[in-house]
XYZ file of C-alpha atoms in Angstrom:
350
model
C 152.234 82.047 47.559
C 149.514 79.655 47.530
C 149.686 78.176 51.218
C 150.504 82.287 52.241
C 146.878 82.918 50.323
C 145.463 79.671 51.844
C 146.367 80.678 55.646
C 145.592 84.296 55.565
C 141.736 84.038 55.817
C 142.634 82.019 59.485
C 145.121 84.350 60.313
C 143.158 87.840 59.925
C 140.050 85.370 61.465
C 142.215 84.546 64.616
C 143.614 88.349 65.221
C 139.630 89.633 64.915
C 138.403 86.934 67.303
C 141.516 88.556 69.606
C 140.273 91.946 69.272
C 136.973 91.012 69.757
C 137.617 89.404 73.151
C 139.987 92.373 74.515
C 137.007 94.676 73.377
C 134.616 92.610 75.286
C 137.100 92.430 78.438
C 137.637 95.778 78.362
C 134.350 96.327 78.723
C 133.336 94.555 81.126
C 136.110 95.556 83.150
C 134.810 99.070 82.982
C 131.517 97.994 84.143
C 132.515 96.194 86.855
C 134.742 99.452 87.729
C 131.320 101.115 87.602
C 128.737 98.993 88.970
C 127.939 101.396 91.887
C 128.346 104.611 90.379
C 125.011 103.722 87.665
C 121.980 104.851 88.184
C 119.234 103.048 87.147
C 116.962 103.640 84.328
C 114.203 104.653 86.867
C 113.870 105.671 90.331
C 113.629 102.941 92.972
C 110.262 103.651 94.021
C 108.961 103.953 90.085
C 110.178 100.375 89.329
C 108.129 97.754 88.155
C 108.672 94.071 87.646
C 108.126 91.609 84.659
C 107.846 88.054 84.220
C 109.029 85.538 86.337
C 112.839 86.681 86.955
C 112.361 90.826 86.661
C 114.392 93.358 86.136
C 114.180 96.161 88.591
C 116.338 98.539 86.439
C 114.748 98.237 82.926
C 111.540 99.279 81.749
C 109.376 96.937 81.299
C 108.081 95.605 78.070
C 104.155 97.315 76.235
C 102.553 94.701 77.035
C 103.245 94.528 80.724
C 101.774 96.222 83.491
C 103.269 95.378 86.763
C 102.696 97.557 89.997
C 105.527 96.846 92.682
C 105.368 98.652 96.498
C 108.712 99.303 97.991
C 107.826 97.771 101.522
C 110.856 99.385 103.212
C 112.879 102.000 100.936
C 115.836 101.510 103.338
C 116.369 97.726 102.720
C 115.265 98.137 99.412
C 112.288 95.559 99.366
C 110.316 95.264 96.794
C 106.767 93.954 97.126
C 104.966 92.393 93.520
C 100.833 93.423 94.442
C 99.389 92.832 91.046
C 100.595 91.320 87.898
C 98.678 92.188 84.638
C 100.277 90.712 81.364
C 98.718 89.958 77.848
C 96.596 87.019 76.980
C 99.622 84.792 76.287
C 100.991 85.263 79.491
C 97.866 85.662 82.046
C 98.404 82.401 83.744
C 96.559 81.672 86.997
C 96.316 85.774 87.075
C 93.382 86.506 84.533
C 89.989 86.862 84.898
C 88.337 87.998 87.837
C 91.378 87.171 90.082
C 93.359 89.732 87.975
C 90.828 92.319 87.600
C 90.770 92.488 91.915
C 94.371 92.138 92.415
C 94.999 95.359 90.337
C 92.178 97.411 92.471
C 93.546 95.823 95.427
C 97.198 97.278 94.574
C 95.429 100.279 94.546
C 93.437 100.259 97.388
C 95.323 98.325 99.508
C 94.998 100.556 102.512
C 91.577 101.000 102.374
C 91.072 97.594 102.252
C 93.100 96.709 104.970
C 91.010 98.939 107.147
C 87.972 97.635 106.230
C 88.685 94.541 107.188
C 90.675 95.765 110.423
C 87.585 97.628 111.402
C 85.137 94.460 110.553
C 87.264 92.247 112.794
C 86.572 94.634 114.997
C 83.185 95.124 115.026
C 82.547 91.486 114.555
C 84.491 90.334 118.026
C 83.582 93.522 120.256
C 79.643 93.147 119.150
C 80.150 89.757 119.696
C 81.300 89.738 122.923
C 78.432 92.431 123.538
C 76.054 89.931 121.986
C 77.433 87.209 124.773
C 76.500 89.326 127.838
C 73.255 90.907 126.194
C 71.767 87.159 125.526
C 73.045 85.273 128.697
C 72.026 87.499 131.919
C 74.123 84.916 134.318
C 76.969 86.012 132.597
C 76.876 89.831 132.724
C 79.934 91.417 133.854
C 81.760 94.875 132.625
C 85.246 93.195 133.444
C 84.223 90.438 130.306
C 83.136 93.228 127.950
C 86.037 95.366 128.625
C 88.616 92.515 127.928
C 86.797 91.506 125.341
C 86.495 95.088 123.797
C 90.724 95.186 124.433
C 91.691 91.810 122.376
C 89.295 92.814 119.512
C 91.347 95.746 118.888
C 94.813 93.526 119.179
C 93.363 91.086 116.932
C 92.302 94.232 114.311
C 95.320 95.727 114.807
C 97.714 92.687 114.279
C 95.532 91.860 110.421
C 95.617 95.424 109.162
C 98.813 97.190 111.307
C 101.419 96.271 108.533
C 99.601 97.481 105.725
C 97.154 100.424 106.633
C 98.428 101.210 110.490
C 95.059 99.928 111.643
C 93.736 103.301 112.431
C 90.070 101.626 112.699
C 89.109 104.366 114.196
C 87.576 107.449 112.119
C 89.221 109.649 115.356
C 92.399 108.372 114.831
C 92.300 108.948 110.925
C 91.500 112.591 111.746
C 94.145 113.096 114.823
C 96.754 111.743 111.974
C 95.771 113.858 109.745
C 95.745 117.113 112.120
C 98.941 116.782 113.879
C 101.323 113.787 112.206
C 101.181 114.456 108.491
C 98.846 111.762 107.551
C 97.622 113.041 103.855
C 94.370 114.552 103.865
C 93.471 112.382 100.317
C 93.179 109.328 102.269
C 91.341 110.598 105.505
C 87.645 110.145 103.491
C 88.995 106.923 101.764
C 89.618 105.422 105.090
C 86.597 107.025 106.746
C 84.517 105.077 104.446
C 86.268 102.180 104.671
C 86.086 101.881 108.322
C 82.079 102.823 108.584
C 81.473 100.031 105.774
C 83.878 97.569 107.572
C 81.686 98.723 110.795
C 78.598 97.587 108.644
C 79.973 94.544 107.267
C 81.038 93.585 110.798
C 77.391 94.095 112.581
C 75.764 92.116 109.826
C 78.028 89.027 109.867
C 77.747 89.002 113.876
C 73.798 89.586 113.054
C 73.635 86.473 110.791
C 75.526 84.268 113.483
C 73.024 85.336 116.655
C 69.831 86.518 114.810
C 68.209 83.310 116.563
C 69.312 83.727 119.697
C 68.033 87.498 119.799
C 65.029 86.274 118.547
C 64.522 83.825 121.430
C 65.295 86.505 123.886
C 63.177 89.161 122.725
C 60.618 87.094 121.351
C 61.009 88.559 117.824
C 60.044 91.927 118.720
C 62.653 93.695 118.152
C 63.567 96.370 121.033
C 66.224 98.852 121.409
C 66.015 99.335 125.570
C 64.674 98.051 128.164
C 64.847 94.371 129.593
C 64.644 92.657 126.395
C 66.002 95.387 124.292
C 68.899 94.020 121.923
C 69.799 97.095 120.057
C 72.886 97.541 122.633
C 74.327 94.423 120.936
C 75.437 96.385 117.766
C 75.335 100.424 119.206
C 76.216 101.669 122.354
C 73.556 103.108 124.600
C 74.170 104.614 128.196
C 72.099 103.539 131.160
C 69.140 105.746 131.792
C 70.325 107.127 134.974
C 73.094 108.594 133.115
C 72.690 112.344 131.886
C 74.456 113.403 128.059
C 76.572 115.564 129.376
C 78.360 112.595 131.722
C 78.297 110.296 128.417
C 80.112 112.838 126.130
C 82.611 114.071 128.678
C 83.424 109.916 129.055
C 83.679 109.412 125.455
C 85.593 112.792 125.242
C 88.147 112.036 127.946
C 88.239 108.380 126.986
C 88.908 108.972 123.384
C 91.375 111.363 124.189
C 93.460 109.198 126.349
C 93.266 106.172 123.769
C 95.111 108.688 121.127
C 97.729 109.750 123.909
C 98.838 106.029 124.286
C 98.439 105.525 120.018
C 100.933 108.212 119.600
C 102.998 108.006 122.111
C 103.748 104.320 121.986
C 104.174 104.925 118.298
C 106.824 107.485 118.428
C 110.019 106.562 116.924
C 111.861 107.772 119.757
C 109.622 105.020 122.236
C 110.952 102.158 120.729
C 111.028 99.727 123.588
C 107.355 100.154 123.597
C 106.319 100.705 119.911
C 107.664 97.298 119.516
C 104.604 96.449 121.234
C 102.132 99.011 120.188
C 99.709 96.687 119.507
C 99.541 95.027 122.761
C 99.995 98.690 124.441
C 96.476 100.223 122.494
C 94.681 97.100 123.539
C 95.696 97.701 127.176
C 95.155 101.063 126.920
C 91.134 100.151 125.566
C 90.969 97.765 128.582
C 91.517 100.003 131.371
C 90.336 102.517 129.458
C 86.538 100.879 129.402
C 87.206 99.790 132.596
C 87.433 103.075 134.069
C 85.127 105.085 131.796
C 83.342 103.288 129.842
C 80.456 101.753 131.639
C 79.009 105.638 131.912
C 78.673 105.798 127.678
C 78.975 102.073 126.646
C 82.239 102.964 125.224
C 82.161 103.522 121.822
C 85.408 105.621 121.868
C 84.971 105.201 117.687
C 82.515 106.942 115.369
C 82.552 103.763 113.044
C 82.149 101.403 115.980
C 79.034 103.024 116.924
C 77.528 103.992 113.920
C 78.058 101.678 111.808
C 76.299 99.236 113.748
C 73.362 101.543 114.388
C 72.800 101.742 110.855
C 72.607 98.321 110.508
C 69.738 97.914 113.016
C 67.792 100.302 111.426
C 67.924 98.347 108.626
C 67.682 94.731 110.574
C 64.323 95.834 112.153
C 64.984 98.166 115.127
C 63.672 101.112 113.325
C 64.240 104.261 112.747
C 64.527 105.600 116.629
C 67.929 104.105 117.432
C 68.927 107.372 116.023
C 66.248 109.519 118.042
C 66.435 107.904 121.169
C 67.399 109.156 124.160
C 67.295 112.336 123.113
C 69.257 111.857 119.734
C 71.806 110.490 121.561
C 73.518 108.496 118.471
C 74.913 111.876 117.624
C 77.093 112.065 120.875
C 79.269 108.484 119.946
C 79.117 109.746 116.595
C 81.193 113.562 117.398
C 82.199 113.128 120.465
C 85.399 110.816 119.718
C 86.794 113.312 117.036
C 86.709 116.042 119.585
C 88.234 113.448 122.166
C 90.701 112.359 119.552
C 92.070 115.995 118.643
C 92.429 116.916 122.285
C 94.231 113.698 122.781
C 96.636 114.895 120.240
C 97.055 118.459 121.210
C 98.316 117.477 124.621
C 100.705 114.778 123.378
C 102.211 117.413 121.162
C 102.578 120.151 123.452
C 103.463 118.089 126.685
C 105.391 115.099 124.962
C 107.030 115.180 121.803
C 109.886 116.376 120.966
């Protein structure tokens, strides 16, 4: 009796450590079994991640605040943007550095077009600025080459985030005939004209002596010191309005025939390339049409720049010149843009 009442503690402690581990097997048999049949906690594209090694099925904790993008919902990708946690856990993420990685998560697209559309701006004026400043180097072929990589490079910083529409007439053809949400067409619209901006006055920082050795520091929009044709595009006096918006019309029109057609998912030997395909397309483009307008082919190419010189000491008439003609770069492309895009969806998709 007393070794029966001295064992039985050990014996009913052995059979519940046994039940306890058949339990526990049995359990996780049956979620093995049933691993792909659970659903998460939350949609896939509401997810968010936390601390270093994060769940993607659990909410996270209060004091968390992580936004994740799904880069590609087929694959399953998910990208971390911005990480936000409490005091304790702020890291190299707090202050300042924090504060614009959240509003970048946000904005991301916007962003990515203003600096598309700077790049831009800052290479195509610059290449302007090149033949503007050094006569014995003038020659439409440079310009229009020039005008064609700045677009690859803008295109190749801000086509994986944003589509690099850089181009207000893009935005809009997007918008009017491939779904593009009407929400974002302003927020891009302003972040292209300010990238425009931003791009004219870093350019202007760079050359500002070298205009003001060529036009003495009198600043002059035409003529044979006028500099204003650096930043904004002005035609050549012996061409007419009417021949400079049916070129930017006609030009801007084409450039959204190649944009959409090289991006169609059913072109995908070339929208491999797309890229490389628009800036070919803005090459022969400007050198076919262009010299008769200047090419602006872009609303925030042109006027964003112009703005700029009002401000940089050109004055007020770079928008009354010529007959007002800063409203014809300024319209003209939309027009060209939405024609462009009517004939590509009656004649070529599918």
């Amino acid at each position: 009796m007393g070794e029966g009442l001295t064992y039985a503690p050990a014996n009913f402690g052995l059979i519940f450590l046994l039940l306890n581990m058949t339990s526990r097997w049995k359990l996780s048999s049956t979620d093995s079994s049933t691993l792909e049949e659970q659903e998460p906690l939350i949609p896939i594209e509401d997810r968010r991640l936390y601390s270093q090694g994060a769940s993607t099925t659990k909410i996270p904790p209060p004091l968390s605040n992580v936004m994740a993008d799904l880069e590609n919902h087929d694959r399953e990708i998910i990208h971390v943007d911005y990480t936000d946690f409490d005091a304790a856990h702020v890291g190299r993420y707090g202050g300042w550095v924090g504060c614009f990685r959240k509003y970048r998560a946000k904005y991301r697209d916007a962003l990515a077009e203003f600096i598309g559309t700077m790049i831009l701006i800052l290479l195509t004026c610059g290449v302007s600025a090149e033949q503007t400043l050094h006569i014995s180097n003038r020659s439409w072929l440079t310009s229009s080459f020039g005008g064609g990589f700045a677009v690859l490079c803008a295109v190749s910083v801000a086509g994986h985030i944003s589509g690099a529409h850089i181009n207000p007439a893009v935005t809009l053809t997007f918008w009017a005939y491939s779904g593009f949400p009407l929400r974002k067409v302003i927020t891009y619209w302003i972040a292209q004209f300010l990238g425009a901006f931003a791009g004219a006055a870093l350019l202007y920082s760079v050359v500002e002596p070298a205009i003001t050795q060529f036009d003495g520091g009198v600043r002059q929009i035409l003529g044979d010191h006028g500099t204003a044709g650096i930043f904004a595009t002005y035609p050549p006096l012996y061409v007419g309005t009417g021949a400079a918006v049916a070129s930017e019309i006609i030009g801007t029109a084409l450039l959204l025939l190649i944009v959409m057609a090289t991006g169609h998912p059913n072109n995908l030997p070339y929208s491999n390339f797309q890229g490389g395909m628009i800036a070919a397309g803005v090459t022969t483009i400007c050198l076919a049409l262009g010299y008769t307008s200047g090419f602006s082919l872009n609303p925030a190419r042109d006027i964003g720049p112009r703005i700029f010189t009002a401000i940089a000491g050109w004055g007020i008439d770079v928008f009354t010149v010529r007959d007002y003609y800063a409203v014809v770069p300024m319209f003209a492309p939309l027009v060209g843009g939405l024609i462009g895009g009517l004939v590509f969806t009656i004649f070529i998709d599918q």
